[in-house]
Amino acid sequence: MTAVRHLGLLTGGGDCPGLNSVIRAVTRRAIQAGLAVTGIRNGWKGAIEGETVGLNLQSVSGILPKGGTILGTSRTNPYKRPEDVARLRETVKRLELDALIAVGGEDTLGVATKLAREGLQIVGIPKTIDNDLAMTDYTFGFDTAVNIAMEAIDRLHTTAESHHRIMVAEVMGRQAGWIATCAGIAGGADVILIPEEPIDLDAICKLIKTRHARGKDFSIVVVAEGARFKENASVVTEEKRDEFGHTRLGGIGHLLGSLIEQQTGYETRVTVLGHLQRGGSPTAFDRVLGTRFGIKAVELVLEGRFGFMVSLQGNKIVAVPLEQGTGSLKTVDMGLYQIAKIFFG
Ligand code: F6P
């Protein structure tokens, strides 16, 4: 193990609110401990290309409430091209970075897991609006996305009620229905559809008709972008895969909206929330979680505990082996989904 004097920090994958809280916390704590900090631009892409920026008290001042990431991000996967892994190692060597902190979701931290296995001194911090990383109760970014979606559902309620319409709201989350479930419960959705349970069109239409028959002549349907009909794959807006093999999901809302309208005869409109869920200022919860994650990650570096990811378990921030965090996807707790179902129809 090399003693750490110089720390590299990068943010990779889809951005999310709270990343700047982490950057600020890591920088402040590292400087307090006497370390130099270099920001790596645009995730693994910057590590390959050697694009960096110095981080100091000045550069992280005022960034706490800002969405996005001041370091930039990318979905670059160095393991797509063996020469890129070599270039990444060369950057680490040339800059004399003794350790790296990588902030990301399953893809960015998947790369971190491999690099750690190959001997790089690295610590991971889990982020994603999708909340689908294993071994942590929450990732930061998720709470903000849920609050944005909840507010959208509140707004859809008033227009749905005025026009006696069905409103379908499509939310993000990839193959996990966390945003749909939590925003749906918080916003009082009448139906919530998630990738974890195939869509049963007849059952949904029956619920909506029964609801309308009892005088509630408007309905809110929240659908996760990854939700699908039995036997069908998730609907995609683009087949082309990114460097980690993901297609771009989206389109289930419009498909579902037209089917519901056909089958129920009720006028239906569709809203796709898209990247609104990822932009803007983080909630207090995400700022606090990001700050705690950032501080803990630096503590791990100072203790020489590499190959770990920081994680929230209960109300404690702990360290778990990176491969445990990235080995499987954390899908929706079906007990929580059962609670949501009590309010369907
Ligand atoms: O993983 C975060 C996420 O926002 C997913 O919910 C969504 O499917 C995807 O990223 C969208 O990716 P992009 O920003 O590349 O369109």
Coordinates of C-alpha atoms and ligand atoms in Angstrom, one line a residue:
M1 CA 0.0 0.0 0.0
T2 CA 1.3 3.5 -1.0
A3 CA 0.8 6.3 1.5
V4 CA -1.7 8.8 0.1
R5 CA -0.6 12.4 -0.5
H6 CA -2.5 13.1 -3.7
L7 CA -6.1 12.1 -4.4
G8 CA -8.0 12.0 -7.7
L9 CA -11.7 12.4 -7.9
L10 CA -14.1 11.7 -10.7
T11 CA -17.9 11.5 -11.4
G12 CA -19.1 9.1 -14.1
G13 CA -22.4 7.9 -15.7
G14 CA -25.6 9.9 -15.7
D15 CA -25.4 13.0 -13.6
C16 CA -27.6 13.5 -10.6
P17 CA -28.4 16.2 -7.9
G18 CA -25.9 15.9 -5.0
L19 CA -22.7 15.2 -7.0
N20 CA -21.4 18.7 -6.1
S21 CA -22.1 18.1 -2.5
V22 CA -19.8 15.1 -2.7
I23 CA -17.1 17.0 -4.6
R24 CA -17.2 19.7 -2.0
A25 CA -17.1 17.2 0.9
V26 CA -14.2 15.1 -0.5
T27 CA -12.2 18.2 -1.3
R28 CA -12.7 19.9 2.0
R29 CA -12.0 16.8 4.1
A30 CA -8.9 15.8 2.0
I31 CA -7.4 19.3 2.3
Q32 CA -8.1 19.3 6.0
A33 CA -6.1 16.0 6.2
G34 CA -3.2 17.6 4.2
L35 CA -3.9 15.9 0.8
A36 CA -3.8 17.5 -2.6
V37 CA -6.9 16.8 -4.7
T38 CA -7.2 16.7 -8.5
G39 CA -10.5 16.5 -10.2
I40 CA -10.7 14.3 -13.3
R41 CA -12.9 15.7 -16.0
N42 CA -15.8 13.7 -17.5
G43 CA -15.5 10.4 -15.6
W44 CA -13.3 7.6 -17.0
K45 CA -13.0 9.6 -20.3
G46 CA -10.9 12.2 -18.5
A47 CA -8.9 9.5 -16.8
I48 CA -8.0 8.0 -20.2
E49 CA -7.3 11.4 -21.8
G50 CA -5.6 13.0 -18.8
E51 CA -8.0 15.9 -18.6
T52 CA -7.9 17.2 -15.1
V53 CA -8.6 20.3 -12.9
G54 CA -7.1 21.2 -9.6
L55 CA -9.6 21.2 -6.7
N56 CA -9.2 23.6 -3.8
L57 CA -11.3 25.5 -1.2
Q58 CA -12.0 28.2 -3.8
S59 CA -13.2 25.9 -6.6
V60 CA -15.7 24.0 -4.4
S61 CA -17.1 27.2 -2.8
G62 CA -20.7 27.8 -3.6
I63 CA -21.4 24.5 -5.4
L64 CA -23.4 22.8 -2.7
P65 CA -26.9 23.8 -4.0
K66 CA -26.0 23.3 -7.7
G67 CA -27.3 20.3 -9.7
G68 CA -25.1 18.4 -12.1
T69 CA -21.3 18.0 -11.5
I70 CA -18.7 20.7 -11.9
L71 CA -16.3 17.9 -13.0
G72 CA -18.5 16.9 -16.0
T73 CA -19.4 13.2 -16.7
S74 CA -19.5 10.6 -19.5
R75 CA -20.6 7.1 -20.1
T76 CA -17.1 6.0 -21.2
N77 CA -16.1 2.4 -20.4
P78 CA -12.3 2.0 -20.4
Y79 CA -12.7 -1.8 -20.6
K80 CA -14.2 -1.5 -24.1
R81 CA -10.7 -1.0 -25.4
P82 CA -7.7 -2.5 -23.6
E83 CA -5.5 0.4 -24.7
D84 CA -7.8 2.7 -22.7
V85 CA -7.1 0.9 -19.5
A86 CA -3.4 1.3 -20.1
R87 CA -3.9 5.0 -20.9
L88 CA -5.9 5.4 -17.7
R89 CA -3.1 3.8 -15.6
E90 CA -0.6 6.0 -17.4
T91 CA -2.6 9.1 -16.3
V92 CA -2.7 8.0 -12.7
K93 CA 1.1 7.4 -12.8
R94 CA 1.9 10.6 -14.6
L95 CA -0.1 12.7 -12.2
E96 CA 1.2 10.8 -9.3
L97 CA -2.3 10.1 -8.0
D98 CA -1.9 7.8 -5.0
A99 CA -5.6 7.0 -4.8
L100 CA -8.8 7.6 -6.6
I101 CA -12.4 8.2 -5.5
A102 CA -14.9 7.3 -8.2
V103 CA -18.5 8.6 -7.8
G104 CA -21.0 6.6 -9.9
G105 CA -23.6 4.0 -10.4
E106 CA -23.3 0.4 -11.4
D107 CA -21.3 1.2 -14.6
T108 CA -18.7 3.6 -13.1
L109 CA -18.4 1.6 -10.0
G110 CA -18.2 -1.6 -12.0
V111 CA -15.1 -0.2 -13.7
A112 CA -13.8 0.8 -10.2
T113 CA -14.3 -2.7 -9.0
K114 CA -12.2 -4.1 -11.8
L115 CA -9.4 -1.5 -11.3
A116 CA -9.4 -2.2 -7.6
R117 CA -9.0 -5.9 -8.3
E118 CA -6.1 -5.1 -10.5
G119 CA -4.4 -3.2 -7.7
L120 CA -5.4 0.5 -8.0
Q121 CA -6.1 2.2 -4.7
I122 CA -9.7 3.1 -5.2
V123 CA -12.8 3.9 -3.2
G124 CA -16.3 4.2 -4.6
I125 CA -19.3 6.4 -3.8
P126 CA -22.7 5.3 -5.0
K127 CA -24.9 7.8 -6.9
T128 CA -28.0 7.4 -9.2
I129 CA -31.5 8.7 -9.3
D130 CA -32.5 5.1 -10.0
N131 CA -31.6 3.9 -6.4
D132 CA -30.8 0.5 -7.9
L133 CA -27.3 -0.1 -6.4
A134 CA -27.1 -3.1 -4.0
M135 CA -25.8 -2.9 -0.5
T136 CA -26.9 0.7 0.2
D137 CA -30.3 1.7 1.4
Y138 CA -30.2 4.8 -0.7
T139 CA -28.1 6.4 -3.4
F140 CA -28.0 10.2 -3.4
G141 CA -29.9 11.8 -6.3
F142 CA -32.9 9.5 -5.8
D143 CA -34.7 11.7 -3.2
T144 CA -34.5 14.7 -5.5
A145 CA -35.8 12.8 -8.5
V146 CA -38.7 11.4 -6.4
N147 CA -39.6 14.9 -5.2
I148 CA -39.6 16.3 -8.7
A149 CA -41.8 13.4 -9.9
M150 CA -44.1 13.8 -6.9
E151 CA -44.6 17.5 -7.6
A152 CA -45.3 16.6 -11.3
I153 CA -47.9 14.1 -10.2
D154 CA -49.5 16.7 -7.9
R155 CA -49.7 19.1 -10.9
L156 CA -51.1 16.4 -13.1
H157 CA -53.9 15.8 -10.6
T158 CA -55.4 19.2 -10.9
T159 CA -55.5 19.2 -14.7
A160 CA -56.7 15.6 -14.8
E161 CA -59.5 16.4 -12.4
S162 CA -60.6 19.5 -14.3
H163 CA -60.8 17.6 -17.7
H164 CA -62.0 14.2 -16.3
R165 CA -59.0 12.6 -18.0
I166 CA -56.5 9.8 -17.4
M167 CA -53.0 11.1 -17.1
V168 CA -50.1 8.8 -17.6
A169 CA -46.7 9.9 -16.2
E170 CA -43.6 8.1 -17.4
V171 CA -40.7 8.3 -15.0
M172 CA -37.1 7.1 -15.2
G173 CA -35.4 4.3 -13.2
R174 CA -34.1 1.8 -15.8
Q175 CA -34.9 -1.8 -14.8
A176 CA -35.9 -0.7 -11.2
G177 CA -39.2 0.8 -10.3
W178 CA -38.0 2.8 -7.3
I179 CA -38.8 6.3 -8.6
A180 CA -42.2 5.2 -9.8
T181 CA -43.1 3.4 -6.6
C182 CA -42.0 6.2 -4.2
A183 CA -43.2 9.1 -6.3
G184 CA -46.4 7.2 -6.9
I185 CA -47.1 6.6 -3.2
A186 CA -46.1 10.2 -2.3
G187 CA -48.3 11.7 -5.1
G188 CA -51.3 9.4 -4.5
A189 CA -51.2 7.7 -8.0
D190 CA -54.1 5.4 -8.8
V191 CA -52.0 2.9 -10.6
I192 CA -48.2 2.4 -10.5
L193 CA -46.4 0.2 -13.0
I194 CA -42.9 -1.0 -12.5
P195 CA -40.4 -3.3 -14.3
E196 CA -40.5 -5.8 -11.4
E197 CA -44.1 -6.9 -12.2
P198 CA -45.4 -7.3 -15.8
I199 CA -48.2 -4.9 -16.9
D200 CA -51.7 -6.5 -16.9
L201 CA -53.7 -4.1 -19.2
D202 CA -57.1 -5.6 -18.5
A203 CA -56.6 -5.4 -14.7
I204 CA -55.5 -1.7 -14.9
C205 CA -58.5 -0.8 -17.2
K206 CA -60.9 -2.6 -14.8
L207 CA -59.5 -0.6 -11.8
I208 CA -59.8 2.7 -13.7
K209 CA -63.4 1.9 -14.8
T210 CA -64.4 0.9 -11.2
R211 CA -62.9 4.1 -9.9
H212 CA -64.7 6.2 -12.5
A213 CA -68.0 4.4 -11.7
R214 CA -67.7 5.4 -8.1
G215 CA -67.5 9.1 -9.2
K216 CA -63.8 9.6 -9.5
D217 CA -63.7 10.4 -13.2
F218 CA -60.0 11.1 -13.5
S219 CA -57.0 8.9 -12.8
I220 CA -53.2 9.1 -12.5
V221 CA -51.1 6.3 -13.8
V222 CA -47.4 6.3 -13.0
V223 CA -45.3 4.1 -15.2
A224 CA -41.6 3.4 -14.9
E225 CA -39.7 3.6 -18.2
G226 CA -38.6 -0.1 -17.8
A227 CA -42.1 -1.4 -17.2
R228 CA -43.3 -4.0 -19.8
F229 CA -46.1 -6.3 -20.8
K230 CA -45.6 -10.0 -20.1
E231 CA -43.5 -11.7 -22.7
N232 CA -42.4 -8.2 -24.1
A233 CA -39.1 -6.5 -23.6
S234 CA -39.0 -2.9 -22.2
V235 CA -39.8 -0.2 -24.8
V236 CA -36.8 1.6 -26.1
T237 CA -36.4 5.0 -27.8
E238 CA -33.1 3.9 -29.2
E239 CA -31.8 0.3 -29.8
K240 CA -28.2 1.5 -30.0
R241 CA -26.3 0.5 -26.9
D242 CA -24.0 2.6 -24.9
E243 CA -20.5 1.4 -23.9
F244 CA -21.9 -0.5 -20.9
G245 CA -24.5 -2.2 -23.1
H246 CA -27.6 -0.2 -22.1
T247 CA -30.3 0.7 -24.6
R248 CA -32.1 4.0 -24.1
L249 CA -35.5 3.2 -22.5
G250 CA -38.6 5.3 -23.1
G251 CA -41.9 5.1 -24.9
I252 CA -44.0 2.8 -22.6
G253 CA -46.0 5.8 -21.4
H254 CA -47.3 6.7 -24.9
L255 CA -47.9 3.0 -25.7
L256 CA -49.8 2.5 -22.5
G257 CA -51.8 5.7 -22.8
S258 CA -53.2 4.8 -26.2
L259 CA -54.1 1.3 -25.1
I260 CA -55.8 2.6 -21.9
E261 CA -57.8 5.1 -24.0
Q262 CA -58.8 2.5 -26.5
Q263 CA -59.9 0.0 -23.8
T264 CA -61.6 2.4 -21.4
G265 CA -62.9 5.0 -23.8
Y266 CA -61.6 7.7 -21.4
E267 CA -59.6 10.6 -22.8
T268 CA -55.9 10.1 -21.9
R269 CA -52.8 12.3 -22.0
V270 CA -49.2 11.3 -21.5
T271 CA -46.3 13.2 -19.8
V272 CA -42.8 11.9 -20.0
L273 CA -40.8 13.5 -17.2
G274 CA -37.4 12.5 -18.6
H275 CA -34.3 14.4 -17.6
L276 CA -36.2 17.0 -15.5
Q277 CA -35.8 14.3 -12.9
R278 CA -32.0 14.5 -13.0
G279 CA -31.6 18.3 -13.2
G280 CA -31.6 21.1 -10.7
S281 CA -30.9 21.6 -7.0
P282 CA -30.6 18.6 -4.7
T283 CA -33.0 18.1 -1.7
A284 CA -31.6 18.5 1.8
F285 CA -31.6 14.7 2.1
D286 CA -29.3 14.3 -1.0
R287 CA -27.0 17.2 0.1
V288 CA -26.6 15.6 3.6
L289 CA -26.2 12.0 2.2
G290 CA -23.7 13.2 -0.5
T291 CA -21.7 15.1 2.2
R292 CA -21.6 12.1 4.5
F293 CA -20.6 9.8 1.7
G294 CA -17.8 12.2 0.6
I295 CA -16.4 12.5 4.1
K296 CA -16.5 8.7 4.7
A297 CA -14.8 8.0 1.4
V298 CA -11.9 10.2 2.4
E299 CA -11.7 8.5 5.8
L300 CA -11.4 5.2 4.0
V301 CA -8.6 6.6 1.9
L302 CA -6.8 7.9 5.0
E303 CA -7.2 4.5 6.7
G304 CA -5.8 2.7 3.6
R305 CA -9.1 0.8 3.1
F306 CA -9.3 0.4 -0.7
G307 CA -11.7 -1.6 -2.9
F308 CA -14.7 -0.4 -0.8
M309 CA -17.8 1.5 -1.5
V310 CA -19.4 3.8 1.1
S311 CA -23.0 2.9 1.8
L312 CA -26.0 4.0 3.9
Q313 CA -27.3 1.2 6.1
G314 CA -30.0 2.3 8.4
N315 CA -28.7 5.7 9.5
K316 CA -25.1 4.7 9.4
I317 CA -22.5 5.3 6.7
V318 CA -20.4 2.1 6.4
A319 CA -18.0 0.5 4.0
V320 CA -18.9 -2.5 1.8
P321 CA -16.7 -4.3 -0.7
L322 CA -17.1 -2.7 -4.2
E323 CA -17.9 -6.0 -5.8
Q324 CA -20.9 -6.5 -3.5
G325 CA -22.3 -3.1 -4.5
T326 CA -22.0 -3.7 -8.2
G327 CA -22.6 -7.5 -8.3
S328 CA -26.4 -7.3 -8.6
L329 CA -29.2 -4.8 -9.1
K330 CA -31.4 -3.7 -6.2
T331 CA -34.9 -3.9 -7.4
V332 CA -38.0 -2.6 -5.7
D333 CA -38.9 -4.0 -2.3
M334 CA -42.2 -5.8 -3.1
G335 CA -43.4 -5.2 0.4
L336 CA -43.3 -1.5 -0.4
Y337 CA -45.1 -2.1 -3.8
Q338 CA -47.8 -4.0 -1.9
I339 CA -48.4 -0.8 0.2
A340 CA -48.7 1.2 -3.0
K341 CA -51.2 -1.3 -4.4
I342 CA -53.6 -0.7 -1.5
F343 CA -54.3 2.7 -3.0
F344 CA -54.8 1.5 -6.6
G345 CA -58.1 2.3 -8.2
Ligands
F6P1 O1 -29.4 5.9 -14.7 C1 -29.9 7.2 -14.7 C2 -30.8 7.4 -15.9 O2 -31.4 8.7 -15.7 C3 -31.9 6.4 -16.1 O3 -33.0 6.5 -15.2 C4 -32.2 6.6 -17.5 O4 -32.7 5.4 -18.2 C5 -30.9 6.9 -18.1 O5 -30.1 7.4 -17.1 C6 -31.0 8.0 -19.2 O6 -29.7 8.1 -19.7 P1 -29.2 9.3 -20.7 O7 -29.0 10.5 -19.8 O8 -27.9 8.9 -21.2 O9 -30.3 9.6 -21.7

